[in-house]
Short mmCIF file of C-alpha atoms in Angstrom, two decimals:
data_model
loop_
_atom_site.label_atom_id
_atom_site.label_comp_id
_atom_site.label_asym_id
_atom_site.label_seq_id
_atom_site.Cartn_x
_atom_site.Cartn_y
_atom_site.Cartn_z
CA MET A 276 1.76 -2.87 -26.00
CA ALA A 277 4.80 -0.65 -25.71
CA GLY A 278 4.13 2.80 -27.10
CA SER A 279 0.45 2.02 -27.83
CA TRP A 280 -0.99 3.87 -24.83
CA SER A 281 -2.54 7.26 -25.49
CA GLY A 282 -5.53 9.09 -24.15
CA THR A 283 -6.77 11.84 -21.87
CA MET A 284 -7.14 12.40 -18.14
CA GLN A 285 -10.55 13.59 -16.96
CA ALA A 286 -11.26 14.94 -13.46
CA LEU A 287 -14.51 13.39 -12.25
CA GLN A 288 -14.75 14.77 -8.70
CA ALA A 289 -12.90 16.77 -6.05
CA VAL A 290 -13.75 16.14 -2.39
CA ASP A 291 -12.73 18.48 0.44
CA THR A 292 -11.15 16.32 3.15
CA GLU A 293 -10.91 19.26 5.64
CA TYR A 294 -7.61 17.97 6.98
CA THR A 295 -4.61 17.66 4.67
CA ALA A 296 -4.82 14.31 2.85
CA ASP A 297 -1.80 12.06 2.39
CA SER A 298 -3.01 8.50 1.73
CA VAL A 299 -5.61 6.97 -0.60
CA GLU A 300 -6.29 3.27 -1.23
CA TRP A 301 -8.86 1.45 -3.37
CA CYS A 302 -10.07 -1.89 -2.01
CA PRO A 303 -8.55 -4.73 -4.08
CA VAL A 304 -10.84 -7.51 -2.81
CA GLU A 305 -13.43 -8.87 -5.21
CA GLY A 306 -16.94 -7.59 -4.67
CA CYS A 307 -15.81 -4.53 -2.69
CA GLN A 308 -13.60 -2.85 -5.29
CA HIS A 309 -16.01 0.10 -5.40
CA LEU A 310 -14.83 1.13 -1.91
CA LEU A 311 -12.09 3.70 -1.32
CA VAL A 312 -10.39 4.98 1.83
CA CYS A 313 -8.59 8.29 2.33
CA GLY A 314 -6.36 9.14 5.31
CA THR A 315 -5.49 12.61 6.60
CA TYR A 316 -2.79 14.25 8.69
CA GLN A 317 -3.11 17.55 10.56
CA LEU A 318 -0.82 19.20 13.09
CA ARG A 319 -2.54 20.90 16.01
CA THR A 320 -0.86 24.29 16.33
CA PRO A 321 -0.56 26.49 19.44
CA GLU A 322 -3.39 28.64 18.04
CA ASP A 323 -5.66 25.61 18.23
CA GLN A 324 -4.57 24.94 21.80
CA PRO A 325 -3.32 28.16 23.48
CA ALA A 326 -2.13 26.37 26.62
CA LEU A 327 0.00 23.94 24.63
CA ASP A 328 3.19 23.15 26.52
CA VAL A 329 6.19 23.46 24.20
CA SER A 330 7.83 20.60 26.08
CA GLU A 331 4.98 18.27 25.12
CA PRO A 332 5.04 16.37 21.82
CA GLN A 333 3.07 17.92 18.99
CA VAL A 334 -0.45 16.59 18.55
CA ARG A 335 -1.10 15.16 15.12
CA LEU A 336 -4.76 14.71 14.26
CA GLY A 337 -6.17 12.46 11.58
CA ARG A 338 -9.38 11.29 10.03
CA LEU A 339 -10.19 8.17 8.02
CA TYR A 340 -12.79 8.48 5.27
CA LEU A 341 -14.56 5.57 3.61
CA TYR A 342 -16.17 6.25 0.23
CA SER A 343 -18.28 4.22 -2.16
CA PHE A 344 -18.00 4.66 -5.92
CA ASN A 345 -21.18 4.60 -8.02
CA GLU A 346 -20.63 4.93 -11.76
CA ASP A 347 -24.30 5.77 -12.33
CA ASN A 348 -24.00 8.94 -10.24
CA THR A 349 -22.12 11.02 -12.79
CA ALA A 350 -22.27 14.27 -10.79
CA LYS A 351 -20.76 12.86 -7.57
CA PRO A 352 -19.70 9.25 -8.09
CA LEU A 353 -17.86 9.15 -4.73
CA VAL A 354 -20.20 9.12 -1.75
CA GLU A 355 -18.91 9.33 1.83
CA VAL A 356 -19.91 6.25 3.82
CA GLN A 357 -18.02 6.78 7.08
CA ARG A 358 -15.58 9.13 8.77
CA ARG A 359 -13.56 8.20 11.82
CA ASP A 360 -11.34 10.57 13.81
CA SER A 361 -8.02 9.21 15.01
CA SER A 362 -4.36 9.97 15.35
CA ALA A 363 -2.83 11.27 12.13
CA ILE A 364 -2.64 8.61 9.41
CA LEU A 365 0.68 8.26 7.58
CA ASP A 366 -0.09 5.20 5.45
CA MET A 367 -2.82 2.61 4.80
CA LYS A 368 -3.04 -0.69 2.97
CA TRP A 369 -5.85 -3.19 2.37
CA CYS A 370 -5.05 -6.86 2.79
CA HIS A 371 -5.50 -8.28 -0.72
CA ILE A 372 -7.48 -11.34 0.45
CA PRO A 373 -10.25 -11.89 3.02
CA VAL A 374 -9.08 -13.18 6.40
CA SER A 375 -11.58 -15.43 8.19
CA GLY A 376 -14.19 -14.06 5.83
CA HIS A 377 -13.42 -10.41 6.55
CA ILE A 378 -11.70 -7.67 4.58
CA LEU A 379 -8.95 -5.98 6.60
CA LEU A 380 -7.36 -2.53 6.41
CA GLY A 381 -4.06 -1.71 8.10
CA LEU A 382 -3.23 1.83 9.29
CA ALA A 383 0.13 3.35 10.22
CA ASN A 384 -0.47 6.32 12.50
CA ALA A 385 1.27 9.13 14.34
CA ASN A 386 1.14 7.55 17.81
CA GLY A 387 3.58 4.87 16.71
CA SER A 388 0.95 2.18 16.20
CA VAL A 389 -0.23 -0.12 13.47
CA GLU A 390 -3.99 -0.51 13.65
CA LEU A 391 -6.16 -3.18 12.07
CA LEU A 392 -9.74 -2.44 10.97
CA ARG A 393 -12.38 -4.82 9.65
CA LEU A 394 -14.86 -3.92 6.92
CA MET A 395 -18.44 -4.66 8.03
CA GLU A 396 -21.78 -4.42 6.26
CA TYR A 397 -24.41 -3.37 8.77
CA GLU A 398 -27.13 -2.83 6.15
CA LYS A 399 -27.35 -3.84 2.52
CA ASN A 400 -24.69 -1.86 0.61
CA SER A 401 -23.84 0.13 3.78
CA TYR A 402 -20.38 -0.38 5.21
CA THR A 403 -18.28 0.61 8.16
CA LEU A 404 -14.68 0.05 9.25
CA GLN A 405 -14.42 -1.33 12.78
CA PRO A 406 -11.13 -1.40 14.75
CA ILE A 407 -10.20 -4.90 15.91
CA SER A 408 -6.51 -4.74 16.85
CA SER A 409 -3.76 -2.21 17.54
CA LEU A 410 -0.07 -2.66 18.30
CA ILE A 411 2.27 0.09 19.51
CA LEU A 412 5.56 -0.34 17.67
CA GLU A 413 7.54 2.27 19.55
CA GLU A 414 6.82 5.02 22.08
CA ARG A 415 7.16 8.68 21.03
CA CYS A 416 7.58 8.01 17.35
CA LEU A 417 5.51 7.93 14.18
CA SER A 418 4.58 4.79 12.29
CA LEU A 419 5.37 5.90 8.75
CA SER A 420 4.47 3.05 6.38
CA LEU A 421 3.20 -0.50 6.11
CA ASP A 422 2.81 -3.25 3.55
CA TRP A 423 1.10 -6.64 3.42
CA SER A 424 2.79 -9.77 2.13
CA THR A 425 -0.32 -10.51 0.02
CA GLY A 426 0.46 -8.13 -2.86
CA LYS A 427 1.07 -10.71 -5.58
CA PRO A 428 -2.20 -11.93 -7.18
CA GLY A 429 -2.53 -15.70 -6.96
CA ARG A 430 0.18 -16.21 -4.33
CA TYR A 431 -2.43 -16.86 -1.65
CA PRO A 432 -5.28 -19.25 -2.52
CA ARG A 433 -8.50 -17.28 -2.48
CA GLY A 434 -10.84 -17.88 0.45
CA ARG A 435 -9.04 -20.83 2.08
CA LEU A 436 -7.37 -20.74 5.48
CA GLY A 437 -4.72 -23.39 5.85
CA GLY A 438 -4.48 -25.58 8.94
CA MET A 439 -0.67 -25.40 8.99
CA VAL A 440 1.33 -22.45 10.24
CA VAL A 441 4.83 -21.12 10.02
CA CYS A 442 7.67 -22.52 12.06
CA TYR A 443 8.20 -18.99 13.21
CA LEU A 444 11.94 -18.67 13.22
CA ARG A 445 12.38 -19.58 16.89
CA LYS A 446 16.15 -19.78 16.80
CA ILE A 447 16.80 -16.65 14.74
CA TRP A 448 14.29 -14.47 16.54
CA GLY A 449 15.09 -15.90 19.97
CA LEU A 450 11.59 -17.13 20.72
CA GLU A 451 12.80 -20.68 21.46
CA GLU A 452 16.06 -22.57 21.21
CA ASP A 453 14.89 -25.83 19.73
CA GLY A 454 17.25 -26.20 16.77
CA CYS A 455 14.89 -24.60 14.22
CA ASP A 456 16.83 -23.84 11.05
CA GLY A 457 14.89 -20.65 10.43
CA SER A 458 13.04 -21.81 7.33
CA PHE A 459 9.31 -21.62 6.82
CA CYS A 460 7.76 -25.09 6.98
CA ASN A 461 4.53 -26.95 7.49
CA ALA A 462 4.14 -27.81 11.15
CA SER A 463 2.05 -30.44 12.86
CA ILE A 464 -1.50 -29.65 13.91
CA GLN A 465 -0.31 -29.31 17.52
CA GLU A 466 2.45 -26.88 16.53
CA ALA A 467 -0.04 -24.97 14.39
CA GLU A 468 -2.37 -24.51 17.33
CA ALA A 469 0.52 -23.56 19.60
CA GLY A 470 1.93 -21.08 17.11
CA GLY A 471 -1.44 -19.44 16.54
CA PHE A 472 -0.52 -17.55 13.36
CA GLN A 473 -2.96 -16.81 10.55
CA VAL A 474 -1.99 -18.53 7.28
CA VAL A 475 -3.50 -18.93 3.84
CA GLY A 476 -2.35 -22.10 2.11
CA ASP A 477 1.24 -22.47 3.26
CA GLN A 478 1.94 -18.72 3.46
CA PRO A 479 1.82 -16.84 6.79
CA LEU A 480 0.08 -13.48 6.61
CA LYS A 481 2.74 -10.88 7.35
CA MET A 482 3.00 -7.12 7.58
CA ILE A 483 6.09 -4.90 7.51
CA SER A 484 6.10 -1.40 8.99
CA SER A 485 8.62 1.42 9.39
CA ASP A 486 8.90 4.28 11.88
CA SER A 487 10.38 7.73 12.42
CA LYS A 488 13.27 6.32 14.49
CA GLY A 489 14.57 4.40 11.49
CA GLN A 490 13.32 0.98 12.58
CA LEU A 491 11.51 -1.79 10.73
CA HIS A 492 8.92 -4.06 12.36
CA LEU A 493 7.81 -7.46 11.10
CA LEU A 494 4.31 -8.43 12.23
CA MET A 495 2.04 -11.45 11.82
CA LEU A 496 -1.64 -12.09 12.38
CA SER A 497 -2.72 -14.45 15.13
CA GLU A 498 -5.23 -17.17 14.32
CA GLY A 499 -8.94 -16.49 14.73
CA ALA A 500 -8.99 -13.04 16.30
CA ALA A 501 -6.83 -11.41 13.57
CA GLU A 502 -4.68 -9.88 16.29
CA LEU A 503 -1.33 -8.31 15.41
CA GLN A 504 1.79 -9.83 16.92
CA ARG A 505 5.30 -8.46 16.68
CA VAL A 506 7.81 -10.99 15.36
CA ALA A 507 10.92 -8.83 15.05
CA SER A 508 12.10 -5.19 15.14
CA TRP A 509 15.48 -3.93 14.01
CA PRO A 510 17.31 -0.64 13.24
CA ALA A 511 17.43 -0.06 9.48
CA HIS A 512 18.25 3.63 8.89
CA HIS A 513 19.99 6.50 10.67
CA PHE A 514 17.00 8.80 10.33
CA GLU A 515 13.33 8.27 9.42
CA ALA A 516 12.57 4.99 7.68
CA TRP A 517 10.04 6.52 5.29
CA ILE A 518 9.02 3.32 3.56
CA ALA A 519 9.07 -0.48 3.94
CA ALA A 520 7.77 -2.97 1.38
CA PHE A 521 7.74 -6.70 0.67
CA ASN A 522 9.20 -8.49 -2.28
CA TYR A 523 5.84 -9.94 -3.32
CA TRP A 524 7.50 -12.92 -5.00
CA GLN A 525 9.72 -13.86 -2.04
CA THR A 526 8.06 -12.48 1.06
CA GLU A 527 11.00 -13.39 3.27
CA LEU A 528 12.65 -10.39 1.59
CA VAL A 529 11.75 -6.79 2.41
CA TYR A 530 13.02 -3.43 1.21
CA SER A 531 13.32 -0.16 3.07
CA GLY A 532 14.10 3.47 2.27
CA GLY A 533 15.19 6.16 4.68
CA ASP A 534 15.88 9.85 5.09
CA ASP A 535 19.57 8.90 5.07
CA GLY A 536 19.22 8.39 1.30
CA LEU A 537 19.70 4.63 1.51
CA LEU A 538 17.75 1.88 -0.22
CA ARG A 539 18.22 -1.40 1.60
CA GLY A 540 17.20 -5.03 1.21
CA TRP A 541 16.68 -7.42 4.13
CA ASP A 542 16.24 -11.16 4.51
CA THR A 543 13.95 -11.62 7.52
CA ARG A 544 15.44 -15.08 8.13
CA MET A 545 18.85 -13.49 8.79
CA LEU A 546 18.24 -10.14 10.45
CA GLY A 547 20.97 -7.80 11.58
CA THR A 548 22.82 -7.05 8.34
CA PRO A 549 21.20 -5.76 5.14
CA VAL A 550 21.47 -7.95 2.06
CA PHE A 551 22.33 -4.85 0.05
CA THR A 552 22.67 -1.12 0.55
CA SER A 553 22.33 1.25 -2.39
CA LYS A 554 23.21 4.95 -2.40
CA ARG A 555 21.99 5.46 -5.94
CA HIS A 556 19.32 7.93 -4.77
CA SER A 557 20.89 11.23 -3.73
CA MET A 558 18.22 12.13 -1.14
CA GLY A 559 15.71 10.43 1.13
CA VAL A 560 14.05 7.30 -0.29
CA CYS A 561 10.32 7.51 0.41
CA SER A 562 8.53 5.11 -1.96
CA ILE A 563 9.09 1.47 -2.93
CA GLN A 564 6.89 -1.12 -4.61
CA SER A 565 7.61 -4.59 -5.92
CA ASN A 566 5.96 -5.33 -9.27
CA PRO A 567 3.20 -7.88 -8.54
CA HIS A 568 3.13 -9.09 -12.17
CA GLN A 569 6.82 -9.41 -13.04
CA GLU A 570 9.34 -11.05 -10.77
CA HIS A 571 12.58 -9.17 -9.93
CA ILE A 572 11.16 -5.75 -10.95
CA LEU A 573 11.25 -3.05 -8.27
CA ALA A 574 10.33 0.65 -8.42
CA THR A 575 11.72 3.25 -5.99
CA GLY A 576 11.18 6.98 -5.60
CA SER A 577 12.92 9.71 -3.65
CA TYR A 578 12.99 13.33 -2.60
CA ASP A 579 15.68 13.63 -5.28
CA GLU A 580 12.76 13.73 -7.77
CA HIS A 581 13.72 10.53 -9.58
CA VAL A 582 11.94 7.22 -10.12
CA LEU A 583 14.32 4.28 -10.47
CA LEU A 584 13.47 0.86 -11.90
CA TRP A 585 15.54 -2.08 -10.70
CA ASP A 586 16.16 -5.69 -11.60
CA THR A 587 16.75 -7.05 -8.10
CA ARG A 588 19.12 -9.71 -9.43
CA ASN A 589 21.57 -6.91 -10.25
CA ILE A 590 21.23 -4.02 -7.86
CA LYS A 591 24.43 -2.30 -8.97
CA GLN A 592 22.71 -0.19 -11.61
CA PRO A 593 19.01 0.61 -12.16
CA LEU A 594 17.28 -0.40 -15.36
CA ALA A 595 15.98 3.14 -15.78
CA ASP A 596 16.22 6.55 -14.15
CA VAL A 597 13.23 8.85 -14.70
CA PRO A 598 13.32 12.51 -13.58
CA VAL A 599 9.79 13.55 -12.56
CA LYS A 600 10.48 17.08 -11.18
CA GLY A 601 8.89 16.36 -7.83
CA GLY A 602 9.56 14.27 -4.74
CA VAL A 603 8.08 10.80 -5.23
CA TRP A 604 6.00 9.94 -2.18
CA ARG A 605 4.03 6.99 -3.58
CA LEU A 606 4.44 4.50 -6.43
CA LYS A 607 1.71 2.08 -7.54
CA TRP A 608 1.84 -0.56 -10.26
CA HIS A 609 -1.34 -0.98 -12.27
CA PRO A 610 -3.55 -3.85 -11.00
CA VAL A 611 -3.73 -5.43 -14.48
CA HIS A 612 -1.16 -4.03 -16.88
CA PRO A 613 2.33 -5.00 -15.67
CA HIS A 614 4.18 -2.02 -17.18
CA LEU A 615 2.09 0.95 -16.01
CA LEU A 616 3.35 2.81 -12.94
CA LEU A 617 1.55 5.63 -11.12
CA ALA A 618 3.73 8.15 -9.28
CA ALA A 619 2.61 10.77 -6.73
CA CYS A 620 5.12 13.56 -7.30
CA MET A 621 4.33 16.03 -4.50
CA HIS A 622 4.56 19.59 -5.88
CA ASN A 623 4.60 18.35 -9.49
CA GLY A 624 1.26 16.52 -9.42
CA PHE A 625 1.22 12.93 -10.58
CA LYS A 626 2.51 10.94 -13.55
CA ILE A 627 1.72 7.68 -15.33
CA LEU A 628 4.81 5.90 -16.65
CA ASN A 629 5.03 3.13 -19.24
CA CYS A 630 7.98 1.00 -18.17
CA GLN A 631 7.73 -1.76 -20.78
CA LYS A 632 10.66 -0.72 -22.99
CA ALA A 633 12.82 -0.05 -19.93
CA ILE A 634 12.13 -3.52 -18.53
CA GLU A 635 12.28 -5.52 -21.76
CA GLU A 636 14.70 -3.55 -23.90
CA LYS A 637 16.60 -1.36 -21.40
CA GLN A 638 15.33 1.77 -23.10
CA ASP A 639 13.87 4.93 -21.60
CA VAL A 640 10.62 5.02 -19.66
CA THR A 641 7.77 6.76 -21.48
CA VAL A 642 5.81 9.40 -19.54
CA LEU A 643 2.21 8.87 -20.68
CA ILE A 644 0.49 11.38 -18.39
CA SER A 645 1.94 14.34 -16.52
CA GLN A 646 -0.83 15.97 -14.51
CA GLU A 647 0.22 19.19 -12.80
CA MET A 648 -1.76 20.36 -9.78
CA PRO A 649 -0.75 23.91 -8.75
CA ASN A 650 -0.88 24.94 -5.08
CA SER A 651 -0.93 21.36 -3.81
CA LEU A 652 1.41 18.59 -2.73
CA VAL A 653 0.29 15.20 -4.08
CA TYR A 654 1.18 12.57 -1.48
CA GLY A 655 -1.33 9.81 -2.13
CA ALA A 656 -2.20 8.02 -5.39
CA ASP A 657 -3.78 4.68 -6.25
CA TRP A 658 -5.36 2.82 -9.15
CA SER A 659 -8.89 1.51 -8.86
CA TRP A 660 -9.37 -2.19 -9.54
CA LEU A 661 -12.54 -1.30 -11.48
CA LEU A 662 -11.77 -1.10 -15.19
CA PHE A 663 -14.22 -0.15 -17.91
CA ARG A 664 -14.44 -1.37 -21.50
CA SER A 665 -16.17 0.17 -24.48
CA LYS A 666 -19.21 -2.06 -24.01
CA LYS A 667 -21.35 -1.51 -20.93
CA PRO A 668 -20.20 -3.94 -18.20
CA THR A 669 -22.73 -6.47 -16.97
CA LEU A 670 -24.07 -6.42 -13.44
CA THR A 671 -22.08 -8.95 -11.40
CA TRP A 672 -22.68 -9.84 -7.78
CA SER A 673 -20.06 -11.40 -5.50
CA PHE A 674 -20.99 -12.89 -2.14
CA ASP A 675 -19.04 -14.33 0.76
CA GLN A 676 -21.24 -17.36 1.43
CA ASN A 677 -19.37 -19.32 4.06
CA GLY A 678 -17.37 -16.76 6.04
CA MET A 679 -14.12 -17.99 4.51
CA GLY A 680 -13.97 -15.66 1.52
CA ALA A 681 -15.44 -18.05 -1.07
CA GLN A 682 -17.01 -16.14 -3.94
CA ALA A 683 -20.18 -17.11 -5.80
CA ALA A 684 -18.93 -15.24 -8.85
CA ASP A 685 -15.34 -14.83 -9.93
CA HIS A 686 -15.50 -12.25 -12.67
CA CYS A 687 -12.57 -10.17 -11.41
CA SER A 688 -9.84 -12.70 -10.75
CA LEU A 689 -6.42 -11.80 -12.08
CA LYS A 690 -5.17 -14.76 -14.10
CA VAL A 691 -1.47 -14.64 -13.30
CA ALA A 692 0.81 -17.61 -13.83
CA GLU A 693 2.01 -19.03 -10.52
CA GLY A 694 5.46 -20.50 -10.03
CA PRO A 695 7.94 -21.15 -7.24
CA PRO A 696 10.06 -18.19 -6.11
CA ALA A 697 13.44 -17.93 -7.73
CA PRO A 698 16.61 -18.41 -5.67
CA PHE A 699 17.78 -15.36 -3.81
CA GLN A 700 20.51 -13.56 -5.79
CA GLU A 701 20.77 -10.10 -4.23
CA GLN A 702 24.12 -8.29 -3.86
CA ILE A 703 25.68 -5.85 -1.48
CA VAL A 704 26.23 -2.56 -3.29
CA ASP A 705 27.59 0.74 -2.06
CA HIS A 706 27.15 3.55 -4.57
CA HIS A 707 29.17 6.63 -3.75
CA VAL A 708 27.25 9.84 -4.31
CA GLU A 709 28.74 13.24 -3.65
CA GLY A 710 27.00 15.77 -1.48
CA PRO A 711 25.05 15.45 1.78
CA THR A 712 21.60 14.00 1.97
CA LYS A 713 19.07 16.69 2.69
CA ALA A 714 16.45 16.15 5.35
CA HIS A 715 12.85 16.67 4.21
CA ARG A 716 9.79 16.67 6.39
CA ARG A 717 6.06 16.50 5.78
CA ALA A 718 4.18 19.75 5.33
CA GLU A 719 2.09 20.39 8.43
CA LEU A 720 -0.88 22.70 8.13
CA ASN A 721 -3.71 23.97 10.32
CA THR A 722 -7.41 23.25 9.83
CA SER A 723 -10.32 22.89 12.23
CA LEU A 724 -11.21 19.66 14.02
CA LEU A 725 -14.69 18.33 13.31
CA PRO A 726 -15.20 15.24 15.49
CA LEU A 727 -17.83 12.72 14.53
CA THR A 728 -18.89 9.70 16.56
CA GLU A 729 -19.90 6.57 14.63
CA ASP A 730 -22.55 4.25 16.04
CA MET A 731 -21.65 0.95 14.42
CA LYS A 732 -23.37 -2.37 14.42
CA SER A 733 -21.22 -5.49 14.29
CA PHE A 734 -21.96 -8.03 11.60
CA SER A 735 -20.45 -11.51 11.51
CA GLN A 736 -20.58 -12.11 7.75
CA LEU A 737 -19.38 -9.78 5.00
CA HIS A 738 -21.51 -9.51 1.86
CA CYS A 739 -20.25 -6.97 -0.70
CA SER A 740 -21.56 -6.09 -4.14
CA SER A 741 -20.56 -3.78 -6.95
CA LYS A 742 -20.96 -3.26 -10.66
CA ILE A 743 -17.74 -4.51 -12.19
CA CYS A 744 -16.18 -5.82 -15.36
CA ASP A 745 -13.81 -8.62 -16.25
CA LEU A 746 -10.24 -7.72 -15.29
CA SER A 747 -8.62 -10.68 -17.04
CA PRO A 748 -5.55 -9.52 -19.00
CA PHE A 749 -5.96 -12.55 -21.28
CA SER A 750 -9.48 -11.78 -22.49
CA GLY A 751 -8.32 -10.61 -25.91
CA GLY A 752 -8.94 -6.89 -25.59
CA ASN A 753 -7.65 -3.76 -23.85
CA PHE A 754 -9.66 -1.72 -21.38
CA ASP A 755 -10.80 1.73 -22.50
CA SER A 756 -10.40 3.57 -19.22
CA SER A 757 -9.00 3.31 -15.71
CA LEU A 758 -10.08 5.03 -12.53
CA LEU A 759 -7.51 6.44 -10.15
CA SER A 760 -7.46 8.73 -7.16
CA THR A 761 -4.98 11.20 -5.72
CA CYS A 762 -4.95 13.24 -2.53
CA SER A 763 -2.95 16.27 -1.53
CA PHE A 764 -1.70 18.68 1.11
CA TYR A 765 -2.35 22.44 1.11
CA ASP A 766 -5.69 22.18 -0.70
CA HIS A 767 -6.77 19.10 1.36
CA VAL A 768 -8.53 17.52 -1.62
CA LEU A 769 -9.25 13.96 -2.73
CA HIS A 770 -9.44 13.80 -6.53
CA LEU A 771 -11.14 11.12 -8.63
CA TRP A 772 -9.80 10.76 -12.17
CA LYS A 773 -10.74 8.79 -15.26
CA TRP A 774 -7.98 7.95 -17.72
CA GLU A 775 -9.50 7.25 -21.09
CA THR A 776 -7.16 5.36 -23.36
CA LYS A 777 -7.22 4.62 -27.08
#
C-alpha cells in the first residue's frame, strides 16, 4: 500500500459553531458511527461582563454540539441534533465500547472536571447526550485532555461485562495495606463486588486526564452507575500537561506531553518516577496517540511544528521527523488503515500522512494531503468510522437488544489480530536540546452567548441505526473515500470533508 494513495479532498459542509471550536470526535461505536460531537471554547471578556472583577478567574464558556450525518442529504449532510451549554470544553473522547448497554462520552472542561455523558435515544433516530457523572480533578485549573483505555479494537470483548474486577493496586496507591503486589488480577466475586469497578472481560475501564497545573489523573468507572472514581493523581510536568494518552496495547502505560517540552512515559503500577523522559521536541508537546493497529508505534506532535513517529521499544531516536509548518494540536490514526495519520496543524490547516515507509523501512513520511485554511487555527480533527466504497453500501441496522451492547448485525467490526501484550521495554532518555522552551497558550476570542435549555427524556435502552459499509481491512479491496472533520478557532467553523482516493 505504500505510495499507492492518491486523490482529492472535497469540502462537503461548513457549520458555524458561534463559539471558537477546538474539539471534534466521531462516534466509533457500531450502529452510531453517523453521530459526531463538536466542543467549543470561548473566553468571556470584560466587554461581555462590564463589572468583571480582575481578581476573579476568567470565565470560559463552552458549548457541546451533537450532529447526525446523513449521506442522502447532499446539501447539508450534518444536521444538528442537540446543543448543550457548559464550561469551556478542552477535549472529548467517546468510549469505544458500550458500557452497561450505553455509549459514553467523556469531556475535559475548563472548571477542572472530567464529565461523563450518556447517549440516549428518546425517539426513533433522535438522540441526546445526558450527563451522568462529573469529577473535579483540581480546583482553579483547567482539565486539558483525556483518553480512554479502550482505543485498541478487539482488546475489550464487545458487549460483555465481566464479573471480575481489578485488584486495584491497594499497596501502591495506598488504598489498603494487604500485601497486594500491584498487578492486575482476577478477584473473587466478593472482592469484585467490594471493589465496584466497571470491567469488560478482564480489563478495567480506565481514563487518563491531564490538567493546567501539570498533573495527570488516573480514573476508573464504578460498577453499575458508570460513576467516575479517582485512582491516582501525580505531578508530571512543570507547566501545563497539554496531553495524556494510553498505550492501547499495554494500558498500564500512559504517555504525557507538557508545555515544558517534555514527552514522558509512566507505568501506573509504579507511580512517582517517569519510565522515560524525552526532550526531542524543542517546544511544548500537545498531541500524542498510540497506534491502535500496530504495537509499539507512537505519534507525537508539538508547538515546534513537527510530528514525530516512535518505536516505543527504543525511545532514544524517533523513526521519523515530519515538519508540518504548524503547531500540532491533535493526531488521529485512521480507524482502518494502520499507516494513515491525520494531523491538526493549527495555523497551517491539516495534513494526512502516510507513515508506512517510515515504520517498515525507516524512510521518510509521505504527506498525502496538505489542506491550508487561511484565517483559522485548526485545533480539532478526526476520521469518521464510516467508509464508502465504489459500490453503493447496503442498508445495515444494528440494535442493542439486551442492554449489554450485543449487536444483531456486525457489519463494521474491525478484524484485528489479538495477542498478549509484549513485555515492557521502555528506556529513560534525556535528549539535550539547546534553547528555552517557549510557552504557548490557546487563542481566546469573543463571541456572543446563546443559551439553550434541553428538555430531555431518559431512555433505558439504546437503539442506534445508520447506513454503513463493511470496514473489514481483509475484505480484498480498498475503500474509495473517507470522511473526516476539522474545527477551528478565529472562524469558529466545523468542516466536513470527503477524501476521495484512487
